Coordinates of C-alpha atoms in Angstrom, one line a residue:
M1 CA 19.5 0.8 -7.9
S2 CA 17.6 3.5 -9.8
L3 CA 14.2 4.1 -11.3
S4 CA 15.4 2.9 -14.7
E5 CA 16.0 -0.6 -13.2
L6 CA 12.5 -2.0 -13.7
R7 CA 11.4 -5.0 -11.7
T8 CA 9.0 -7.8 -12.6
L9 CA 5.7 -7.8 -10.8
G10 CA 5.5 -11.4 -9.5
R11 CA 4.5 -14.0 -12.0
T12 CA 2.7 -11.5 -14.3
G13 CA 5.9 -10.7 -16.4
V14 CA 5.0 -7.0 -16.2
P15 CA 8.0 -4.7 -15.7
I16 CA 7.3 -1.8 -13.3
S17 CA 9.5 0.8 -11.7
P18 CA 10.8 0.2 -8.1
L19 CA 8.8 3.1 -6.9
T20 CA 5.0 3.3 -7.4
L21 CA 3.3 6.7 -7.1
G22 CA 0.5 6.5 -4.5
T23 CA -2.3 9.0 -4.6
L24 CA -3.8 8.9 -1.1
N25 CA -3.0 12.6 -0.7
F26 CA -4.5 13.8 -4.0
G27 CA -7.9 15.2 -4.6
T28 CA -10.1 17.9 -3.2
G29 CA -11.7 18.9 0.1
S30 CA -9.7 17.3 2.9
A31 CA -6.9 16.0 0.7
P32 CA -3.6 17.6 1.4
T33 CA -2.8 18.2 -2.3
G34 CA -5.3 19.9 -4.6
P35 CA -6.1 18.7 -8.2
E36 CA -3.7 21.0 -10.1
D37 CA -0.7 20.3 -7.8
S38 CA -1.6 16.6 -7.9
I39 CA -1.5 16.5 -11.7
R40 CA 1.9 18.3 -11.7
I41 CA 3.3 15.7 -9.3
I42 CA 1.9 12.8 -11.3
R43 CA 3.4 14.1 -14.5
T44 CA 6.8 14.9 -12.8
A45 CA 6.9 11.4 -11.5
L46 CA 6.3 9.9 -14.9
D47 CA 9.0 12.2 -16.4
A48 CA 11.4 11.0 -13.8
G49 CA 10.9 7.3 -14.7
I50 CA 8.1 6.1 -12.4
T51 CA 5.9 3.8 -14.5
S52 CA 3.4 2.6 -11.8
V53 CA 0.5 4.6 -10.2
D54 CA -1.7 3.3 -7.4
T55 CA -5.0 4.8 -6.3
A56 CA -8.4 3.7 -4.9
D57 CA -12.0 4.7 -5.3
I58 CA -12.3 5.7 -1.6
Y59 CA -9.4 8.2 -1.8
S60 CA -11.2 11.6 -1.5
Q61 CA -14.3 9.7 -2.5
G62 CA -13.3 9.3 -6.1
E63 CA -11.5 12.6 -6.5
A64 CA -8.1 11.0 -6.5
E65 CA -9.1 8.7 -9.4
A66 CA -10.5 11.6 -11.3
V67 CA -7.2 13.5 -10.9
V68 CA -5.2 10.5 -12.0
G69 CA -7.5 10.2 -15.0
R70 CA -6.8 13.7 -16.0
A71 CA -3.1 13.5 -15.5
L72 CA -2.7 10.3 -17.6
Q73 CA -4.4 11.7 -20.7
G74 CA -2.0 10.9 -23.6
R75 CA 0.2 8.8 -21.4
R76 CA -2.1 6.0 -20.3
D77 CA -0.3 3.2 -22.2
D78 CA 3.0 4.1 -20.5
V79 CA 1.6 3.5 -17.0
F80 CA 0.8 0.4 -15.0
L81 CA -2.4 1.6 -13.3
S82 CA -3.9 0.0 -10.2
T83 CA -6.9 1.0 -8.2
K84 CA -9.0 -0.7 -5.4
F85 CA -12.6 -1.4 -4.3
H86 CA -14.1 -2.3 -0.9
G87 CA -14.4 1.0 1.0
Q88 CA -17.7 2.7 1.4
M89 CA -18.5 5.3 -1.3
G90 CA -21.0 7.9 -0.1
S91 CA -23.5 7.5 2.7
N92 CA -25.0 4.2 1.7
P93 CA -23.4 1.1 3.4
A94 CA -24.5 -1.1 0.5
H95 CA -22.0 0.8 -1.7
S96 CA -19.0 -1.1 -0.3
G97 CA -17.5 -4.5 0.2
N98 CA -16.3 -7.4 -2.0
S99 CA -19.7 -8.7 -3.3
R100 CA -20.3 -9.3 -7.0
R101 CA -23.1 -6.7 -6.8
W102 CA -20.7 -3.9 -5.6
I103 CA -17.7 -4.9 -7.6
M104 CA -19.6 -4.7 -10.9
R105 CA -20.8 -1.2 -10.0
A106 CA -17.5 0.0 -8.5
V107 CA -15.4 -1.0 -11.5
E108 CA -17.6 1.0 -13.9
A109 CA -17.4 4.1 -11.7
S110 CA -13.6 3.7 -11.4
L111 CA -13.2 3.3 -15.2
N112 CA -15.2 6.4 -15.8
R113 CA -13.3 8.5 -13.3
L114 CA -9.9 7.2 -14.6
Q115 CA -11.0 7.9 -18.2
T116 CA -9.7 4.5 -19.3
D117 CA -11.0 1.3 -20.9
R118 CA -9.2 -1.0 -18.5
I119 CA -7.6 -1.2 -15.1
D120 CA -4.2 -3.0 -15.1
L121 CA -4.5 -4.2 -11.4
Y122 CA -7.8 -4.2 -9.5
Q123 CA -7.3 -4.8 -5.8
A124 CA -9.6 -5.8 -2.9
H125 CA -8.7 -2.9 -0.5
R126 CA -9.5 -5.0 2.6
P127 CA -10.9 -8.5 3.3
D128 CA -14.7 -8.7 3.5
Y129 CA -15.8 -11.1 6.2
N130 CA -19.4 -11.0 5.0
T131 CA -18.8 -12.1 1.5
D132 CA -17.8 -15.6 0.3
V133 CA -14.3 -15.5 -1.2
L134 CA -15.4 -17.5 -4.2
E135 CA -18.0 -14.9 -5.1
T136 CA -15.4 -12.2 -5.1
I137 CA -12.9 -14.2 -7.1
T138 CA -15.5 -15.3 -9.7
A139 CA -16.6 -11.7 -10.2
L140 CA -13.0 -10.5 -10.7
N141 CA -12.5 -13.4 -13.2
D142 CA -15.5 -12.2 -15.1
L143 CA -14.0 -8.7 -15.3
I144 CA -10.8 -10.2 -16.7
R145 CA -12.7 -12.0 -19.4
Q146 CA -14.6 -8.8 -20.2
G147 CA -11.2 -7.0 -20.6
K148 CA -12.1 -4.4 -17.9
I149 CA -9.3 -5.5 -15.7
L150 CA -6.1 -7.3 -16.6
Y151 CA -5.0 -8.6 -13.2
Y152 CA -6.4 -8.6 -9.7
G153 CA -4.9 -8.6 -6.2
T154 CA -5.4 -8.2 -2.5
S155 CA -4.4 -5.8 0.2
V156 CA -3.5 -6.5 3.8
F157 CA -5.0 -10.0 3.7
T158 CA -3.9 -12.3 6.5
P159 CA -1.6 -15.2 5.7
A160 CA -4.5 -17.7 5.9
Q161 CA -6.6 -15.5 3.5
L162 CA -3.8 -15.3 1.0
V163 CA -3.5 -19.1 0.9
E164 CA -7.3 -19.5 0.8
A165 CA -7.6 -17.2 -2.2
Q166 CA -5.0 -19.1 -4.1
W167 CA -6.6 -22.5 -3.2
I168 CA -10.1 -21.4 -4.0
A169 CA -9.1 -20.0 -7.4
N170 CA -7.0 -23.0 -8.4
T171 CA -9.6 -25.6 -7.3
N172 CA -12.3 -23.8 -9.2
H173 CA -10.2 -23.4 -12.4
L174 CA -10.1 -19.6 -12.0
V175 CA -7.3 -17.0 -12.3
P176 CA -5.9 -16.4 -8.8
P177 CA -4.8 -13.1 -7.4
V178 CA -1.3 -12.1 -8.5
V179 CA -0.4 -9.2 -6.2
D180 CA -0.7 -8.4 -2.5
Q181 CA -0.3 -4.9 -1.1
V182 CA 1.1 -4.7 2.4
P183 CA 2.6 -2.2 4.9
Y184 CA 6.3 -2.5 5.2
S185 CA 9.0 -0.2 6.8
L186 CA 11.8 -0.1 9.2
L187 CA 9.3 0.1 12.0
V188 CA 6.6 -2.2 10.6
R189 CA 8.2 -5.6 9.9
A190 CA 5.6 -8.2 10.9
N191 CA 5.1 -9.3 7.3
E192 CA 8.6 -10.7 7.3
R193 CA 7.2 -13.5 9.6
D194 CA 4.9 -15.2 7.2
V195 CA 3.3 -13.0 4.5
F196 CA 6.5 -12.6 2.5
A197 CA 7.2 -16.3 2.6
I198 CA 3.7 -16.9 1.2
T199 CA 4.1 -14.3 -1.6
Q200 CA 7.4 -16.0 -2.5
Q201 CA 5.8 -19.5 -2.5
Y202 CA 3.1 -18.4 -4.9
N203 CA 5.3 -15.9 -6.8
L204 CA 3.0 -13.0 -6.0
G205 CA 4.0 -9.5 -6.7
V206 CA 4.2 -7.3 -3.6
L207 CA 3.4 -3.6 -3.6
S208 CA 4.5 -2.3 -0.2
Y209 CA 3.2 0.9 1.3
G210 CA 4.1 3.2 4.2
P211 CA 7.9 3.3 3.9
L212 CA 7.9 6.3 6.2
D213 CA 5.3 4.7 8.5
G214 CA 3.0 7.7 8.3
G215 CA 5.8 10.1 9.2
W216 CA 7.5 8.2 12.0
L217 CA 10.5 7.9 9.7
S218 CA 10.4 11.4 8.2
G219 CA 13.1 12.5 10.7
R220 CA 10.8 14.6 12.8
Y221 CA 10.1 12.0 15.5
R222 CA 13.1 12.3 17.7
L223 CA 13.7 12.0 21.4
G224 CA 13.3 15.3 23.2
S225 CA 11.5 16.9 20.2
R226 CA 8.1 18.5 20.3
Q227 CA 5.1 16.6 18.9
P228 CA 5.2 16.9 15.1
A229 CA 2.0 18.4 13.6
S230 CA 0.4 16.4 10.8
S231 CA -3.1 15.8 9.4
R232 CA -2.5 12.1 9.9
A233 CA -1.9 12.5 13.6
D234 CA -5.1 14.5 13.9
A235 CA -7.1 11.8 12.0
L236 CA -5.6 9.0 14.1
P237 CA -5.5 10.1 17.7
G238 CA -2.9 8.2 19.7
R239 CA -1.1 6.5 16.9
F240 CA 1.4 9.4 16.6
D241 CA 1.4 10.7 20.2
V242 CA 5.0 10.8 21.3
A243 CA 4.0 11.1 24.9
A244 CA 1.9 7.9 24.9
P245 CA 3.5 5.1 26.9
F246 CA 2.7 2.6 24.1
N247 CA 4.6 4.6 21.6
Q248 CA 7.8 4.9 23.6
H249 CA 9.6 1.9 22.2
K250 CA 8.7 3.1 18.7
L251 CA 10.0 6.6 19.4
H252 CA 13.3 5.3 20.7
A253 CA 13.6 3.1 17.6
A254 CA 12.9 6.0 15.2
D255 CA 15.5 8.1 17.0
A256 CA 18.1 5.3 16.8
L257 CA 17.4 4.8 13.1
A258 CA 17.8 8.5 12.5
R259 CA 21.1 8.5 14.2
L260 CA 22.2 5.4 12.3
A261 CA 21.3 7.1 9.0
E262 CA 23.3 10.2 10.0
R263 CA 26.4 8.2 10.8
H264 CA 26.2 6.7 7.3
G265 CA 25.7 10.1 5.5
L266 CA 22.1 9.4 4.7
S267 CA 18.8 11.0 5.4
L268 CA 16.3 8.9 7.3
I269 CA 14.0 9.0 4.3
Q270 CA 16.8 7.5 2.1
L271 CA 17.4 4.8 4.7
A272 CA 13.7 4.0 5.0
V273 CA 12.9 3.8 1.3
A274 CA 16.1 1.9 0.5
F275 CA 15.3 -0.6 3.2
A276 CA 11.9 -1.4 1.8
L277 CA 13.3 -1.7 -1.7
N278 CA 15.9 -4.1 -0.5
H279 CA 13.6 -7.0 0.5
P280 CA 13.6 -9.6 -2.2
S281 CA 9.8 -10.0 -1.9
V282 CA 9.0 -6.4 -2.7
S283 CA 8.3 -5.6 -6.3
S284 CA 7.7 -1.9 -5.9
V285 CA 7.4 0.6 -3.0
I286 CA 4.4 2.9 -2.9
I287 CA 5.3 6.5 -2.1
G288 CA 2.9 9.2 -1.1
P289 CA 4.3 12.6 -1.8
R290 CA 2.3 15.7 -1.0
T291 CA 4.6 18.1 -2.8
E292 CA 7.1 18.0 -5.7
E293 CA 9.8 18.5 -3.1
H294 CA 8.6 15.3 -1.3
L295 CA 8.7 13.5 -4.7
T296 CA 12.3 14.6 -5.3
D297 CA 13.3 13.2 -1.8
Y298 CA 11.7 9.8 -2.6
I299 CA 13.4 9.6 -6.0
K300 CA 16.8 10.3 -4.5
A301 CA 16.2 7.6 -2.0
A302 CA 15.6 5.0 -4.8
D303 CA 19.3 5.4 -5.7
T304 CA 20.5 4.4 -2.3
T305 CA 22.2 1.1 -1.7
L306 CA 22.5 -0.4 1.8
S307 CA 25.4 -2.6 2.8
D308 CA 25.0 -5.9 4.7
A309 CA 26.7 -4.3 7.7
L310 CA 24.1 -1.4 7.7
L311 CA 21.2 -3.9 7.3
D312 CA 22.6 -5.8 10.3
A313 CA 22.7 -2.6 12.3
I314 CA 19.1 -2.0 11.4
D315 CA 18.2 -5.4 12.6
D316 CA 19.9 -4.7 15.9
I317 CA 17.6 -1.7 16.4
V318 CA 14.3 -3.2 15.1
A319 CA 14.4 -7.0 15.1
P320 CA 13.1 -8.8 12.0
G321 CA 9.4 -9.5 12.2
T322 CA 8.7 -6.6 14.7
N323 CA 5.5 -4.5 14.8
F324 CA 5.3 -2.0 17.6
L325 CA 1.5 -1.6 17.4
E326 CA -1.1 -4.2 16.3
R327 CA -2.7 -1.7 13.9
D328 CA 0.5 -1.0 12.1
A329 CA -0.2 -4.3 10.2
G330 CA -2.8 -2.4 8.2
T331 CA -5.8 -4.4 9.3
V332 CA -7.2 -5.9 12.4
V333 CA -8.2 -9.5 12.7
P334 CA -11.9 -9.5 13.7
H335 CA -11.4 -12.1 16.5
L336 CA -8.9 -9.6 18.1
E337 CA -11.1 -6.6 17.5
F338 CA -14.6 -7.8 18.5
A339 CA -15.0 -9.3 21.9
E340 CA -18.2 -11.2 20.9
L341 CA -16.1 -13.3 18.5
R342 CA -13.8 -14.6 21.3
R343 CA -16.3 -15.0 24.1
R344 CA -19.2 -17.3 24.8

């Protein structure tokens, strides 16, 4: 496998590269990678053969989109460009969600920051439990008719929500979502239980993110090692704490996977990215480099092929369908999160 071997994005017929450049780390302020370095990374990725770029309005509060817009000047037609709506922009809670009112405002702001006349894929970043799904789908269909977006999709929707969105669109003679974005890695495999079966049933494209599980699969999380320092660990207390009892199974698995990679002459990053790319449901794996060196590591990993024997060995360490933490799934079901929804 290599970056030159393009894949088809679900039923859209659009060919995209097996790696998609994610831009969560790009922008200003608290973003790890500043604007000029971000632009260099984006252009280096395009030169290397990456044809798909994923961003979101909420990344650095619009700064990531602005950086992408600058980087794609003169190359826009060569890129499959996706962005997202839903997260709160600024201090006003009304500037968020999946309502028609917000979508129509959010898309104009994203188009402006991206310096483009259309968004190839517009994604609902999260479900919105306060907005009727038909309202969201109708608004997105209107944007397709207006030519402002070409396709739309979802991100970390539950299996029931994925099926509901397809059913509502089809029964109302509307264009349904064509892509779902999900977390997927050696340590985050719950989507193998049901989501991937649904995406295959409806021939949805899948953009998977988090192949290194936020750094757990970077090779730095090993038994007996000190706590790795990272901005993500600071922002999400507990999730990356190697001393926490609830992380012990995950730490042992990360260590065992690192040793497995070493025995096969691979880096853990190579093993992790190749694993995500190997699943037949996955159209493209979103990578999130902070430096050009990180990008080089990811690109090398795209050329890695895993044997059936090695895949079996991975399954022996982390069984198919496993998630070590509920929040690794990317979203929390409200009835699990809020006690008032499950008590009288």
